[in-house]
Amino acid sequence: MAKLVAVTACPTGIAHTVMAAEALRRVAALKGHSIAVETCGSEGVRSPLDAAAIAEADAVIVAADITVDESRFQGKPIIRTSTALAIRETEHIIDEAVARSREGMGAGQPLPVTPPRQVAGGAGAAPSAALVGPSTGRLVAITACPTGIAHTFMAAEALTRAAKARGYTIKVETQGSVGTKNLLTPEEIASADAVIIGADTHVSTERFAGKRLLKTSVGEALKQADSVIERALTLPVTPAGTPAAEAPAQAVAPAKTEPAGPYKHLLTGVSFMLPFVVAGGLAMALSFVFGIDAFKQEGSLPAALMGIGQAAFALMVPALAGYIAYSIADRPGLAPGFIGGMLASRIEAGFLGGIAAGFLSGYVARWFRDHIRLPANLEGLKPVLILPLLSSLVVGLLMVYVIGTPVAAIMHGLTDFLSGLSGTNAILLGLLLGAMMAVDTGGPVNKAAYAFAVGLLGSNTFTPMAAVMAAGMTPPLGLALATVVARNRFTLQEREAGKAAAVLGLAFISEGAIPFAAKDPLRVIPSIVFGSAITGALSMWFGCGLRAPHGGVFVLAIPNAVQPVGPYLVSILAGTLATTLALVILKRPLPEEPVLAGPGTTPTLR
């Protein structure tokens, strides 16, 4: 009989913590082993392990989704896993702990525990050593999405949890419109077993030369983090010195897991454009605090605020075009991209002209970069003289004489159409934009609607932006409300997630709905699409305009950022109630959940 001790911990300490502890106690008793389990959560530590129990233990099991202090277990074999695996694969974990204790593993050595799974080569077969190479137990990753607000950090957290469950340490660098956080150092990259890039925007890979590199979307890194890490660890080792961009094809994820090329390039441009739109829109809104026409008085503060806003908006289209080109051709695309974007802005081609200039600049610059060959002593002229000059001339001439005028005509027609929308036409556009914001909550369709609305801000068309933001808020808000008014249709874990979803919804972070949609898509997705479509339609019908592309309800504190405010709030409230009503109708009551009790108490139903 083995003597074991365990610690279970999850962020709330309510559901998974207690269930994992009870599962470990039950299976250990059935197998004839003794186990003492300490539970940790938001309410503190329960059933703490004493020093005598730890000293007598043959092995330690740490089933945790949060950081646990392991210093007291020095000299003991430690089995690390997650609470979810401790609940589902309890017998496997207990057997592993007993086996490690009998093998006399080294002091405090963390050992990953994962459930048996089907892999190439047969059930439970491990990848061959030739494929995976020596392991250091370390990973590095980058996550990036256009805004760097929701998907970026949620994917980073998911990768961190999945890596910890496997016994790996991981550092995740996050990139978004707010800049780079948690920057990876050369030492950390050098010591990593593999590199994971989960991004919907352009991420430079030069610093990962010679490393196994897996590229995927930020959505897959969020929803299938364990699978992403497994694929990264089974990639063949890239020969030292091989540039990351030239790594063997099998050393990266299949192309289908990455965002499609044009889509990724567009989102990169939108990501860099957003700060200009936010600053410009809010500066212009602040100028109206002093009166609608106050900015016309030269030398006044309102005139200065209006000038700042107009300057930011003037840079919006060049930034969009420049960074689309950068995503395609890297640095050689920046100069022609910005120049093409500025020309598009001057000829009033708007964001459509910026998109056209960006893609044209990127592909032209990349073609010149790949096909121009110079003697070694002249190669230094290529990036600073030849590529910027040739690509800028080609793009500029095409924008002036070929592309600019027809795109400007299309942009003017679109702006006039949207400005003249009223009644049924406005409602139909609102229905479409609202439904698009909810159908995949942060996915490609959602981002397409968002990019469309943001682009129109530069043309002083503000109603689609209002509809898009309101419709993006209602999915998490409606779900949060449903977990309160229809508690019997949601599990305890979902009700806890509903509290976080409410905060995310207020901040215009649609991804708060993802956990619910992933678990019950056939009922949740139609419900949130229904509510968002109603919100979008009402916002357009009321003629609500929004000058900022993000911020949720918090942007209402800025005078004139949203007009009119009252009907806008009514639109959001109506969509939230519609979402909740649809969920109540479509979802069925769940069986009462048994709440696992501690020793000496009676189980109850919830």
mmCIF file of C-alpha atoms in Angstrom, residues 331-332 335-336 339 365 368-369 372 374 377-394:
data_model
loop_
_atom_site.group_PDB
_atom_site.id
_atom_site.type_symbol
_atom_site.label_atom_id
_atom_site.label_comp_id
_atom_site.label_asym_id
_atom_site.label_seq_id
_atom_site.Cartn_x
_atom_site.Cartn_y
_atom_site.Cartn_z
ATOM 1 C CA ARG A 331 9.872 45.906 -43.913
ATOM 2 C CA PRO A 332 10.200 46.457 -47.683
ATOM 3 C CA ALA A 335 7.306 52.684 -47.476
ATOM 4 C CA PRO A 336 5.152 51.889 -50.540
ATOM 5 C CA ILE A 339 2.729 56.209 -49.597
ATOM 6 C CA ALA A 365 7.491 44.960 -52.781
ATOM 7 C CA PHE A 368 10.954 43.057 -56.161
ATOM 8 C CA ARG A 369 12.583 41.735 -52.981
ATOM 9 C CA ILE A 372 16.114 41.611 -57.792
ATOM 10 C CA LEU A 374 22.641 42.531 -56.974
ATOM 11 C CA ASN A 377 29.034 44.913 -52.655
ATOM 12 C CA LEU A 378 25.783 46.606 -53.782
ATOM 13 C CA GLU A 379 23.355 44.506 -51.733
ATOM 14 C CA GLY A 380 23.240 47.190 -49.045
ATOM 15 C CA LEU A 381 21.509 49.568 -51.480
ATOM 16 C CA LYS A 382 18.593 47.191 -51.970
ATOM 17 C CA PRO A 383 16.598 47.783 -48.735
ATOM 18 C CA VAL A 384 17.284 51.527 -48.407
ATOM 19 C CA LEU A 385 17.169 52.733 -52.021
ATOM 20 C CA ILE A 386 16.130 50.279 -54.712
ATOM 21 C CA LEU A 387 13.141 48.529 -53.083
ATOM 22 C CA PRO A 388 11.507 51.662 -51.597
ATOM 23 C CA LEU A 389 11.976 53.676 -54.810
ATOM 24 C CA LEU A 390 10.811 51.075 -57.334
ATOM 25 C CA SER A 391 7.881 49.767 -55.322
ATOM 26 C CA SER A 392 6.715 53.277 -54.357
ATOM 27 C CA LEU A 393 6.831 54.405 -57.990
ATOM 28 C CA VAL A 394 4.851 51.392 -59.201
#
